[in-house]
mmCIF file of C-alpha atoms and ligand atoms in Angstrom:
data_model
loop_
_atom_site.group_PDB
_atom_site.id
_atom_site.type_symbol
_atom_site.label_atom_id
_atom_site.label_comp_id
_atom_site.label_asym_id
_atom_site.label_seq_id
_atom_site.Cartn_x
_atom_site.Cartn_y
_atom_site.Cartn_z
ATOM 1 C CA UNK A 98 11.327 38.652 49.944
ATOM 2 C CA UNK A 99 8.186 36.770 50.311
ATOM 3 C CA UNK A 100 5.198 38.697 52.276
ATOM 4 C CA UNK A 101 5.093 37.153 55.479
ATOM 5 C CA UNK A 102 0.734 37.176 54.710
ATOM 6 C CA UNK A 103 1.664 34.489 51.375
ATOM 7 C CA UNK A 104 1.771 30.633 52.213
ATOM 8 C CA UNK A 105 4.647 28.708 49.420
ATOM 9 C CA UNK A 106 4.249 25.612 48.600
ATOM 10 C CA UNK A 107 7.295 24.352 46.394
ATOM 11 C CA UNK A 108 6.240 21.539 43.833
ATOM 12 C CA UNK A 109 6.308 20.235 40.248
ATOM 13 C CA UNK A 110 2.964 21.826 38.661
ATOM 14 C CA UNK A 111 2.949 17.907 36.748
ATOM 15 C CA UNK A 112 2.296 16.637 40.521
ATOM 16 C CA UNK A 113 -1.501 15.978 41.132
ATOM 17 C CA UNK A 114 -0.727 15.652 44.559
ATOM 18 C CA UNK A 115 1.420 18.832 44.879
ATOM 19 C CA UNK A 116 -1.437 21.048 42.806
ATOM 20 C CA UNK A 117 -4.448 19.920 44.966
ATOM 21 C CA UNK A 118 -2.665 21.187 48.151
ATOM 22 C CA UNK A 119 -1.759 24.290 46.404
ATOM 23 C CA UNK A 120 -5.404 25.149 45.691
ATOM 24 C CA UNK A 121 -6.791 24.676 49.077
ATOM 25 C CA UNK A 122 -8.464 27.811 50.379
ATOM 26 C CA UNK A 123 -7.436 29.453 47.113
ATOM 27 C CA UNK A 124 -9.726 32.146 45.272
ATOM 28 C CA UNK A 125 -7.827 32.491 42.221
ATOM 29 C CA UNK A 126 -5.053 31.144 40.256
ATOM 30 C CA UNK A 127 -2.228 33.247 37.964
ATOM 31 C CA UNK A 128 -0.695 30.474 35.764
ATOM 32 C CA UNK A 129 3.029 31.061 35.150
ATOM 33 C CA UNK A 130 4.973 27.835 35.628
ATOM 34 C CA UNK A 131 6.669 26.851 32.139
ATOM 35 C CA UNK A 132 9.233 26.077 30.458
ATOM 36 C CA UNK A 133 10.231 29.070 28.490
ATOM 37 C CA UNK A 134 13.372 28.581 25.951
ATOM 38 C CA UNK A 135 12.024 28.972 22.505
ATOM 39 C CA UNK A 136 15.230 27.929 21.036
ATOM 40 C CA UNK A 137 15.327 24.855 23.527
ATOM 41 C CA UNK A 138 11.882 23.562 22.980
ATOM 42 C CA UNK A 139 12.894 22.018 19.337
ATOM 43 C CA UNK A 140 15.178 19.735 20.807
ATOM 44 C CA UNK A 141 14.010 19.544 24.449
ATOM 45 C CA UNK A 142 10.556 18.778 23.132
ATOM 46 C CA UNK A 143 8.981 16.471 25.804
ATOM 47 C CA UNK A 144 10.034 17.941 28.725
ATOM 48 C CA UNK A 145 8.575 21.291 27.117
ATOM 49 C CA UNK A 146 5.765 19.527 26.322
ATOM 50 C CA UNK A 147 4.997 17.353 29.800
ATOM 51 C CA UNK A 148 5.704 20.742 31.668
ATOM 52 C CA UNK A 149 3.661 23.234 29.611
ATOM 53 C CA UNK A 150 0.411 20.898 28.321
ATOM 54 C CA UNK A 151 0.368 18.353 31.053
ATOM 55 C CA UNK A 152 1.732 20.920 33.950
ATOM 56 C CA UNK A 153 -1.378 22.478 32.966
ATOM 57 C CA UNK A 154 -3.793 19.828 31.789
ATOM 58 C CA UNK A 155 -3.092 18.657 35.792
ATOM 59 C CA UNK A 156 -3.822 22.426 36.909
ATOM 60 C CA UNK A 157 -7.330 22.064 35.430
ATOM 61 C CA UNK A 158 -7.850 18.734 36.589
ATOM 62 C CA UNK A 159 -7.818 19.557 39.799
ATOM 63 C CA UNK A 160 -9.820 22.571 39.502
ATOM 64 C CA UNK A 161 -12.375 20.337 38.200
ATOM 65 C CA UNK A 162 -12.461 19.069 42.025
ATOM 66 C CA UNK A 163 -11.522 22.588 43.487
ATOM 67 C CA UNK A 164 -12.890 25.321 41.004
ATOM 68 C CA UNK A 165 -11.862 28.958 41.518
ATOM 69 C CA UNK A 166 -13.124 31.976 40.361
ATOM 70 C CA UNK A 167 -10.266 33.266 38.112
ATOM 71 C CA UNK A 168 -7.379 31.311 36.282
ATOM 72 C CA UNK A 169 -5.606 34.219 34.857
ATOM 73 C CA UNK A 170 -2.762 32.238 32.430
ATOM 74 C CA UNK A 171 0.601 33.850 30.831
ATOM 75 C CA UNK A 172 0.682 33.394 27.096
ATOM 76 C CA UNK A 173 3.104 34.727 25.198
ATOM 77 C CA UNK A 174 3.603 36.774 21.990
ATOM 78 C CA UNK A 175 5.088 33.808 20.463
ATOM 79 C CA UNK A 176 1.830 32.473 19.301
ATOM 80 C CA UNK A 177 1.812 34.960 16.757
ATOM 81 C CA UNK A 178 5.094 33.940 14.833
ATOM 82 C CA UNK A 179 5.717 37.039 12.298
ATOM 83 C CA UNK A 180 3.509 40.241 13.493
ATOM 84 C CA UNK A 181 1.287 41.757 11.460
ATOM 85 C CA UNK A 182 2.322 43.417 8.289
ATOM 86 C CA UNK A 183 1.527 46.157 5.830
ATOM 87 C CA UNK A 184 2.088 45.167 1.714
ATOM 88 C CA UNK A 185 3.157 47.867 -0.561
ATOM 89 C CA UNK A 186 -0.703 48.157 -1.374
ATOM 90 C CA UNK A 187 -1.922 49.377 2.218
ATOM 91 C CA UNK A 188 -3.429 45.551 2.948
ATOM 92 C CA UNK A 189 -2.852 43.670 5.888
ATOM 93 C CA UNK A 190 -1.005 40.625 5.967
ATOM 94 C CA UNK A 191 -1.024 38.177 8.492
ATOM 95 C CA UNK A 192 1.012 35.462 7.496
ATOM 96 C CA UNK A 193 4.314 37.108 6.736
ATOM 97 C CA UNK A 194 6.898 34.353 5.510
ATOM 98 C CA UNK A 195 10.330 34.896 5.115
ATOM 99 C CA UNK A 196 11.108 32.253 2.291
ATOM 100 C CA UNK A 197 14.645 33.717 1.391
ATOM 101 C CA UNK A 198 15.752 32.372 4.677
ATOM 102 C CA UNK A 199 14.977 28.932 4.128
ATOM 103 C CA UNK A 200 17.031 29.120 0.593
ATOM 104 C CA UNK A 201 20.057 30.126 2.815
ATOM 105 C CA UNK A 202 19.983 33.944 1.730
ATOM 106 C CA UNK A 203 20.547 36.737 4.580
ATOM 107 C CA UNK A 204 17.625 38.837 3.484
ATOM 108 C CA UNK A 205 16.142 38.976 6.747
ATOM 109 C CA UNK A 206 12.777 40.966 6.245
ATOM 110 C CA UNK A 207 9.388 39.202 5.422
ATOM 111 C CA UNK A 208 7.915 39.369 1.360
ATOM 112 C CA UNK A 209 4.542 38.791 0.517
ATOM 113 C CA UNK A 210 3.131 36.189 -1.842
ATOM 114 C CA UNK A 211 4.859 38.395 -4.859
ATOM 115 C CA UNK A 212 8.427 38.710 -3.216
ATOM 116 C CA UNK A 213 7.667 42.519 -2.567
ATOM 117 C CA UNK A 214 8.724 43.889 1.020
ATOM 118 C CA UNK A 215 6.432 44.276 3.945
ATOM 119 C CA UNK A 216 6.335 47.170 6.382
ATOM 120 C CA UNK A 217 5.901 45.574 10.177
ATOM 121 C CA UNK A 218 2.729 46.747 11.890
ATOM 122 C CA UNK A 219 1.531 46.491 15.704
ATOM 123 C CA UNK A 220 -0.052 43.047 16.488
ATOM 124 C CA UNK A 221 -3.308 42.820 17.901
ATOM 125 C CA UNK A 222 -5.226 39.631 19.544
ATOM 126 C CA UNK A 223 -6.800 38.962 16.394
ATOM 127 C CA UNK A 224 -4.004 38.018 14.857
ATOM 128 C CA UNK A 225 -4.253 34.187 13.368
ATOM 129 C CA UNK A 226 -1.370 32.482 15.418
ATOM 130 C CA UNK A 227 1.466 30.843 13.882
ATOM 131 C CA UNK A 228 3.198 28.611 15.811
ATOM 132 C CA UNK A 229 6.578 28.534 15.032
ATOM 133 C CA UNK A 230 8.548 26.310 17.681
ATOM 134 C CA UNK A 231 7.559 23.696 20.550
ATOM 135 C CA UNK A 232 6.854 26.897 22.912
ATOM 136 C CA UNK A 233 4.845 28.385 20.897
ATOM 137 C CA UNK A 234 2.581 25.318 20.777
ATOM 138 C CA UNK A 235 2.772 25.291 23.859
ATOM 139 C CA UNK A 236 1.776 28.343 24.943
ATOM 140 C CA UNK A 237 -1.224 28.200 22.961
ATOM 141 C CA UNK A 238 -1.814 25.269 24.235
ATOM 142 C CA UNK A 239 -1.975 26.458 27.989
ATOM 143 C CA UNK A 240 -4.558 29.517 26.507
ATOM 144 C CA UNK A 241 -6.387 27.006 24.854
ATOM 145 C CA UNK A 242 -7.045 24.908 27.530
ATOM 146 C CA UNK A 243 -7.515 28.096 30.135
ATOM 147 C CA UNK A 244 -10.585 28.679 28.049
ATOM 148 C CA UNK A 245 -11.761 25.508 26.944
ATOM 149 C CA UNK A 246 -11.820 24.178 30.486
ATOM 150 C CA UNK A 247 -12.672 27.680 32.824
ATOM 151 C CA UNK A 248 -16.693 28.102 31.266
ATOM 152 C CA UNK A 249 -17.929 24.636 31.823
ATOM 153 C CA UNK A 250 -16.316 24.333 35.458
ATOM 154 C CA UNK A 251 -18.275 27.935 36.275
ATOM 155 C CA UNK A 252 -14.632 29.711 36.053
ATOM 156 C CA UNK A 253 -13.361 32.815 34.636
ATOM 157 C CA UNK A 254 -10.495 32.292 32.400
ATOM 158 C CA UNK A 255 -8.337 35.831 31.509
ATOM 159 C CA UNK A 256 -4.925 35.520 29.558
ATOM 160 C CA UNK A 257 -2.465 37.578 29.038
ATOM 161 C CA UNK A 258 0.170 37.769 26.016
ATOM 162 C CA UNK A 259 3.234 38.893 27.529
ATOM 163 C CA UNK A 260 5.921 40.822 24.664
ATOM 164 C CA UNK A 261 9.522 41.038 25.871
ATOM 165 C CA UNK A 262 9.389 40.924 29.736
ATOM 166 C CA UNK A 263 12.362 42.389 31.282
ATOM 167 C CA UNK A 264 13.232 43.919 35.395
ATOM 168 C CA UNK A 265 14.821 42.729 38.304
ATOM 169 C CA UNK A 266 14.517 39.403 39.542
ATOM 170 C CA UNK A 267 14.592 37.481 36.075
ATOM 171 C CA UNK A 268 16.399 34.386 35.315
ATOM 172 C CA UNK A 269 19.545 35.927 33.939
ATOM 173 C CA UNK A 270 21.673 32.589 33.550
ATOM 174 C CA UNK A 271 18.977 30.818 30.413
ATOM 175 C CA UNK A 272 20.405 31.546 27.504
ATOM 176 C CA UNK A 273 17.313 30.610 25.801
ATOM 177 C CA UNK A 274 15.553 33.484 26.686
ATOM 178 C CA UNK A 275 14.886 36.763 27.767
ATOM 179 C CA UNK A 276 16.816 38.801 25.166
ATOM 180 C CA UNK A 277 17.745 42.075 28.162
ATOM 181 C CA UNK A 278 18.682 39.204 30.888
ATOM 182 C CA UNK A 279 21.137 37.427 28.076
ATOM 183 C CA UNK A 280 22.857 40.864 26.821
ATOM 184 C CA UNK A 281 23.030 41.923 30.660
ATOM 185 C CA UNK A 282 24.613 38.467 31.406
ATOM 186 C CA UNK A 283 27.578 38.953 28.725
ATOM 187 C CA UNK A 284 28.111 42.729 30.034
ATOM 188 C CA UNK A 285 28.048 41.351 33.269
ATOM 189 C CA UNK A 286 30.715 38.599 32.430
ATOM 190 C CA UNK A 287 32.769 41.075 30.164
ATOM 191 C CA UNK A 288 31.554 39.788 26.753
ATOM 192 C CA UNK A 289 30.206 41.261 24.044
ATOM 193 C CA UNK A 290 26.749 40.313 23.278
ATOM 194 C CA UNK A 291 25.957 38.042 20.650
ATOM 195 C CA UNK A 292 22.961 39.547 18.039
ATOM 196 C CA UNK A 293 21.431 37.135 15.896
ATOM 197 C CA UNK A 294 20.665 38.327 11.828
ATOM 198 C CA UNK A 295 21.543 41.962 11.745
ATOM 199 C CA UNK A 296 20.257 43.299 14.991
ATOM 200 C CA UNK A 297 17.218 45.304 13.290
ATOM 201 C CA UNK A 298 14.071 43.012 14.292
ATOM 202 C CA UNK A 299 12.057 44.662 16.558
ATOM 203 C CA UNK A 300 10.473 43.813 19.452
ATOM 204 C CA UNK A 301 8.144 45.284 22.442
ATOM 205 C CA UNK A 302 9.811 45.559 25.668
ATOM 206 C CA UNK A 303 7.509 45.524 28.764
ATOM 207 C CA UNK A 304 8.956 45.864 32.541
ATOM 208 C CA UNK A 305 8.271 43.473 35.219
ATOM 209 C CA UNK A 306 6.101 45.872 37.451
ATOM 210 C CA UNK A 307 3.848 46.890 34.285
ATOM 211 C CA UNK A 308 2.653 43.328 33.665
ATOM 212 C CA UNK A 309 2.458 42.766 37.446
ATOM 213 C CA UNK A 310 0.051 45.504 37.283
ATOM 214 C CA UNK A 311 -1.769 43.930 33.818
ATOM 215 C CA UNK A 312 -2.233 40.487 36.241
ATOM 216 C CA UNK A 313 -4.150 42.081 39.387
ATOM 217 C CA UNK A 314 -6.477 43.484 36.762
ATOM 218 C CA UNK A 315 -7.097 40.466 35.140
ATOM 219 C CA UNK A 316 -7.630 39.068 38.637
ATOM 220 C CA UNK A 317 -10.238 41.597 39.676
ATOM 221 C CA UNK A 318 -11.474 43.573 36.912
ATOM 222 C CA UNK A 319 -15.011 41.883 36.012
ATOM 223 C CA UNK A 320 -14.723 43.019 32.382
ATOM 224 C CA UNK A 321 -11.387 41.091 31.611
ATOM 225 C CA UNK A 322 -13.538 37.653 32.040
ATOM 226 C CA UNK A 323 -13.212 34.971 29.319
ATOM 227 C CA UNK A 324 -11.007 37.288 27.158
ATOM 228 C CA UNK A 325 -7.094 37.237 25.684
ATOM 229 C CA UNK A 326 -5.186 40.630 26.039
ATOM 230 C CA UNK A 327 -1.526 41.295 24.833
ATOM 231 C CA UNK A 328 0.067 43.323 27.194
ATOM 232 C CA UNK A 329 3.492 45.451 26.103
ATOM 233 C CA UNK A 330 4.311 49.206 26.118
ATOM 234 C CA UNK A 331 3.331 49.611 23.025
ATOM 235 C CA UNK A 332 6.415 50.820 21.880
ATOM 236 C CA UNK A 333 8.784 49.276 19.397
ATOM 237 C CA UNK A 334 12.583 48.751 19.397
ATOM 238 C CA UNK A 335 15.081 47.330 17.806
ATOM 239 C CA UNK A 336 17.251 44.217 19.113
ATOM 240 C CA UNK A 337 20.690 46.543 18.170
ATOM 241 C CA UNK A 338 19.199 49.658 19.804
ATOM 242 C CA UNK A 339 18.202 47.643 23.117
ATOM 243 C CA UNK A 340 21.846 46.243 22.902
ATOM 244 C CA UNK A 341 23.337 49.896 22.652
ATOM 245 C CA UNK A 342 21.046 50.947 25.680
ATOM 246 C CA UNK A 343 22.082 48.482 27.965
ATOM 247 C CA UNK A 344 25.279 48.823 27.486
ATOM 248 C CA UNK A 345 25.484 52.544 28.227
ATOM 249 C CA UNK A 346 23.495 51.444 30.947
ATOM 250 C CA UNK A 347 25.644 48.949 32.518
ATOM 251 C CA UNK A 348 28.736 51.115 31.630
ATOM 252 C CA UNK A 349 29.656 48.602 29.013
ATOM 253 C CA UNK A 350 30.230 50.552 26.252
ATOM 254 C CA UNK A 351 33.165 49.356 25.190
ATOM 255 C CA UNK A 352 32.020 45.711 24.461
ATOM 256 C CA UNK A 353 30.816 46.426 21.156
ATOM 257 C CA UNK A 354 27.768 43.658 19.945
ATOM 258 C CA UNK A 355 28.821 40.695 17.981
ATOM 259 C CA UNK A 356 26.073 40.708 15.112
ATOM 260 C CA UNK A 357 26.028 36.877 13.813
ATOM 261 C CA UNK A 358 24.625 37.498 10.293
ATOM 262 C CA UNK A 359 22.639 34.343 10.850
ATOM 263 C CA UNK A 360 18.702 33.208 11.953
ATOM 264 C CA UNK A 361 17.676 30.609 14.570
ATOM 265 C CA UNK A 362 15.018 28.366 13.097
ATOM 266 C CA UNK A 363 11.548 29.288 14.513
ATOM 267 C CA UNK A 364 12.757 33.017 15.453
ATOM 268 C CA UNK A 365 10.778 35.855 13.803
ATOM 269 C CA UNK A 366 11.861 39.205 12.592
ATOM 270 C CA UNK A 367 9.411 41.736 13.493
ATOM 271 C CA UNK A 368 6.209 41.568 16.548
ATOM 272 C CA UNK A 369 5.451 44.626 18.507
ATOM 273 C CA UNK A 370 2.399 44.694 20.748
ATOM 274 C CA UNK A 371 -1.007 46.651 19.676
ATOM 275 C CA UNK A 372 -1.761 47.796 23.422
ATOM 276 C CA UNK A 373 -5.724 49.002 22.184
ATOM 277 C CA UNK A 374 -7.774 45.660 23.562
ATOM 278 C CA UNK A 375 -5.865 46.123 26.865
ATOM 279 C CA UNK A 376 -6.378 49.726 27.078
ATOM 280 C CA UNK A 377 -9.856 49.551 26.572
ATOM 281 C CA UNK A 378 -10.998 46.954 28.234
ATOM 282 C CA UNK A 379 -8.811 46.767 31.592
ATOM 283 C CA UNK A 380 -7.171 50.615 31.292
ATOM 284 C CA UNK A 381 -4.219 48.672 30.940
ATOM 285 C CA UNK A 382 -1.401 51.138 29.964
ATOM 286 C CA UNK A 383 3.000 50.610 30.372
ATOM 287 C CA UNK A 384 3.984 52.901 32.482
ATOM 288 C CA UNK A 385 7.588 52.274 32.910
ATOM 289 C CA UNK A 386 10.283 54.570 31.334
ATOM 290 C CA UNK A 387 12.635 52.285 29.072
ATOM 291 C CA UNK A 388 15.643 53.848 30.099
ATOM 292 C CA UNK A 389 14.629 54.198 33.704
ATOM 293 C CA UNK A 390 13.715 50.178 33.201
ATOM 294 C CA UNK A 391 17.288 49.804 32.102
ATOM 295 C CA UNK A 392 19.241 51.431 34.651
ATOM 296 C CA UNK A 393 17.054 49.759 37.369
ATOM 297 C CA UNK A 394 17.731 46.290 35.783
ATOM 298 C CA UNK A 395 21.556 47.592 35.470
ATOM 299 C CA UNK A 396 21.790 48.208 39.064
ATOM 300 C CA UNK A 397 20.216 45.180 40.173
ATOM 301 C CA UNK A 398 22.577 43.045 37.733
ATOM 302 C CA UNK A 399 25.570 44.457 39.144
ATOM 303 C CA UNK A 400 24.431 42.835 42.435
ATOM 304 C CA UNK A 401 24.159 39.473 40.462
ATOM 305 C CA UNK A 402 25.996 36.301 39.672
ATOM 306 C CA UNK A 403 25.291 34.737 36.768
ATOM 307 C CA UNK A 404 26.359 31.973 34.356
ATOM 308 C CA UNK A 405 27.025 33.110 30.596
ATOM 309 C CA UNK A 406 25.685 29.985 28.761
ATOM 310 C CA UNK A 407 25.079 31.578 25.654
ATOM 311 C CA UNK A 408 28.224 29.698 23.874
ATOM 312 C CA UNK A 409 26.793 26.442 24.750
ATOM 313 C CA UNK A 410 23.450 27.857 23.618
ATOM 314 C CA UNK A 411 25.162 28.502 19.983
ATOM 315 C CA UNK A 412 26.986 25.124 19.843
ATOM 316 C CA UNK A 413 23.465 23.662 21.063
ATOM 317 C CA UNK A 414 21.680 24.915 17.849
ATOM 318 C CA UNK A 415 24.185 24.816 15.340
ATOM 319 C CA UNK A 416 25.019 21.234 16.279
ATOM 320 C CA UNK A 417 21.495 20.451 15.618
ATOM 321 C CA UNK A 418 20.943 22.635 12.352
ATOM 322 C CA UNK A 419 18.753 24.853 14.437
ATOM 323 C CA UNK A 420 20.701 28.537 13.211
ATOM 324 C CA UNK A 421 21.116 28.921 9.367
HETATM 325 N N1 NAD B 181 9.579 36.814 30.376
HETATM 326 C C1 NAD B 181 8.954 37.006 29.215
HETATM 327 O O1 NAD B 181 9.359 37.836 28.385
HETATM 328 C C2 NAD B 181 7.696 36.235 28.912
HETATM 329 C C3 NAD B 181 7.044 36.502 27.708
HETATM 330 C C4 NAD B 181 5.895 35.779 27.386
HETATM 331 C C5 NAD B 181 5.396 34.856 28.275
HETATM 332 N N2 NAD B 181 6.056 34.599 29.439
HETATM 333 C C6 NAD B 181 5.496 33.592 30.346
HETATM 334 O O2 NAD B 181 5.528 34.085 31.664
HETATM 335 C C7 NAD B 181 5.698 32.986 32.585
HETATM 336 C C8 NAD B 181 6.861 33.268 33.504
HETATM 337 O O3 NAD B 181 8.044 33.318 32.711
HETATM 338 P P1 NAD B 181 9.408 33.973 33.220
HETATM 339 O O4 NAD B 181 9.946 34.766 32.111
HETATM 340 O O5 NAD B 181 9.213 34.563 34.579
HETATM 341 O O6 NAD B 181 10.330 32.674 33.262
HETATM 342 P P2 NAD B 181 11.032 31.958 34.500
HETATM 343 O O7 NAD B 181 11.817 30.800 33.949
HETATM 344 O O8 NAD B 181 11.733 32.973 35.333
HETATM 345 O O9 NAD B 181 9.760 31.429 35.300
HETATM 346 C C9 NAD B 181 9.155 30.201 35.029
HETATM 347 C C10 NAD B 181 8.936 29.501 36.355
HETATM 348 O O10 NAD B 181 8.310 28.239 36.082
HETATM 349 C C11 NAD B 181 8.880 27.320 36.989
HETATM 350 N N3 NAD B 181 8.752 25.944 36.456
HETATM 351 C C12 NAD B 181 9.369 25.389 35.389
HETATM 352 N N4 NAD B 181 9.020 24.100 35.270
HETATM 353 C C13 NAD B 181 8.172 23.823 36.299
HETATM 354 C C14 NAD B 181 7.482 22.666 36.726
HETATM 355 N N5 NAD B 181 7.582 21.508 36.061
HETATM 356 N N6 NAD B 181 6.703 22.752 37.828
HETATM 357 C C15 NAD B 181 6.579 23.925 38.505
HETATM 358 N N7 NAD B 181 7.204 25.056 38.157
HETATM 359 C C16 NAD B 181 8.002 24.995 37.071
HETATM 360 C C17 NAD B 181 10.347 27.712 37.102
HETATM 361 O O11 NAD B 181 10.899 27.196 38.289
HETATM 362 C C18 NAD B 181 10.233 29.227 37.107
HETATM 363 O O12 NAD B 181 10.083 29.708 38.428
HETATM 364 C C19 NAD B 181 5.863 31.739 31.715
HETATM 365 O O13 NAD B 181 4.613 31.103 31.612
HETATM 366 C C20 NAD B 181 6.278 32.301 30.356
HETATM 367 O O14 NAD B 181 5.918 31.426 29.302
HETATM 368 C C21 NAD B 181 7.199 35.272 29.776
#
C-alpha cells in the first residue's frame, strides 16, 4: 500500500521528460530502477545497458538542472566478482580465479596463482572490483557516476552495496535473480529447486526491512556523505543450506534440490559481506533473524502467484553457451 502522504509518478527512468517531473519539489533521491538479471545481462546487453548507464546518466542530467541534496544509489555486491580470499600462507587475495572452470573441470573453489586452494574471507569496500557480467558493469557504472557527478553539482552522493536481498514484496517470477524468490517460486509451483555447481558457494543474505533501514541512514546521516558501504548481515550461508531452510519453511520438504553439477558463466563461488565500514560509520547493523526472515517470506509466498521461468532461464543460457 502506498502512504497516502507519497505522490507516484510511473515512468521510464531513460525519459528526460518523465525524470524532470519526478524531481520537482524533491529533497533527495534513492536510486533503484535497474535491470537486475545477472545471467540475462550477457545476452540482453543493451537494454541492460540503456536502462542501467543511460537510465542513470538521464537521472544526473537532470539534477544538473534540479540538484538535490542526497542521491543515495543501490550497487550491488556484484562488483566484486570472487570475494576476498585467504592463501594457504595467511595473505590476502583479491583476485581469486577459478581457472579449472574454464578447462571444463567441476572443481568449483578458487586457486591462487600456484593452483593451491583459497579459504573465502568477508569482503569489504576496498575490495578491487571485478566485473564479471553486463550487470556488474553496470552497477559500477551507476556508483561511478553517483560520485563522479554528485560533488561538482554541490550534491551528496551515498551508495550502498546490497548482498542477497530477500522479504516480502520481491519479484518472485525473474528467474534471473534473487536466489530465495527463485527457490520459493519452484516450492511454490511444486518443483524442486534447481542449484547450480554443488550448492556450497556462499552468500550473505540481507532482509528487505534491514536495508530499508541502511537507506534512511544514508539519506540523513551527515557522516554517510560521498562514501560506498556494503550492507548484509554479516553472516554467511551456503546456497544448499538456504535451499534446505526454505523448504522446511514453506513445508516443502519433500522436494528435494536438484544440484546441476554445472557453473553459469560470470557467477562466482564465494562473497559474503564485511559489515565493519557500515557499522562504524552509519551504526548500520542486520537485525533480522534468518529463520524468522524465512518464515515471513514463506507466509507471504503462499499468498502469491507466480510464474516458474527458471526452465526457460536454463534453456536461455545453455542455448547460448552461458552454463558450462
Ligand atoms: N535484490 C537484491 O538482492 C539486490 C542486490 C544488489 C543490488 N540490488 C539493486 O537494488 C535495486 C532494486 O532491485 P530489486 O531487487 O528490488 O529488483 P526489482 O526488479 O524488484 O526492482 C527494480 C525496479 O526497477 C524498475 N525498472 C526497470 N527498468 C526500468 C526503467 N527503464 N525505468 C524505470 N524503472 C525501471 C522495475 O520496474 C522494478 O520496479 C536495483 O538497483 C538492484 O540492482 C538488489
Amino acid at each position: 500500500m502506498l502512504d497516502p502522504e507519497a505522490e507516484l509518478v510511473r515512468g521510464d527512468v531513460r525519459n528526460k521528460d518523465v525524470v524532470r517531473k519526478a524531481l520537482q519539489g524533491v529533497d533527495s533521491v534513492v536510486h533503484l530502477a535497474a535491470e537486475v538479471g545477472v545471467g540475462q545481462s550477457m545476452y540482453e546487453v543493451e537494454r541492460y545497458t540503456s536502462t542501467n548507464d543511460v537510465g542513470t546518466a538521464v537521472l544526473f542530467e537532470a539534477l544538473i538542472d534540479a540538484p538535490v541534496r542526497r542521491v543515495v544509489t543501490a550497487s550491488s555486491m556484484s562488483i566484486y566478482g570472487e570475494g576476498l580470499y585467504r592463501d594457504a600462507d595467511g595473505g590476502l587475495v583479491q583476485d581469486a580465479d577459478r581457472p579449472n572452470l574454464r578447462d571444463g573441470l567441476s572443481q568449483w573453489e578458487p586457486v591462487d596463482a600456484q593452483g593451491r586452494p583459497l579459504q573465502p574471507v568477508p569482503t569489504p569496500e576496498w575490495k578491487r572490483p571485478a566485473l564479471s557480467s553486463i550487470y556488474a558493469l553496470n552497477k559500477y557504472v551507476q556508483e561511478r557516476t553517483t560520485h563522479i557527478m554528485a560533488a561538482p553539482y554541490g550534491m551528496e552522493g551515498v551508495c550502498l552495496r546490497l548482498f542477497n536481498v530477500y522479504g516480502p514484496g520481491q519479484a518472485l517470477s525473474n528467474p534471473y535473480t534473487g536466489v530465495l524468490a527463485i527457490f520459493a517460486s519452484r516450492f511454490l509451483n511444486g518443483q524442486a529447486p534447481l542449484i547450480f555447481e554443488d550448492g556450497e558457494q556462499r552468500r550473505d543474505f540481507v532482509h528487505v526491512s534491514d536495508v530499508a533501514r541502511a537507506f534512511a541512514e544514508a539519506l540523513f546521516l551527515p557522516q554517510a556523505a560521498g562514501g560506498t558501504f556494503n550492507i548484509g548481515s554479516g553472516k554467511d550461508r551456503s546456497v544448499r543450506d538456504v535451499a534446505d531452510s526454505l523448504a522446511r519453511a514453506m513445508g516443502r520438504n519433500d522436494l528435494s534440490a536438484e544440484v546441476v553439477g554445472k557453473a553459469r558463466i560470470g557467477d562466482i563461488r564465494h562473497c559474503f559481506c564485511d559489515t565493519t565500514l557500515a557499522a562504524e560509520r552509519l551504526g548500520f547493523e542486520a537485525k533480522q533473524d534468518f529463520e524468522a526472515g524465512l518464515a515471513e517470506l514463506a507466509g507471504w509466498v503462499a499468498q502469491q502467484t507466480a510464474k516458474d521461468r527458471v526452465s526457460e532461464m536454463r534453456a536461455e543460457l545453455e542455448a547460448r553457451g552461458l552454463v558450462a
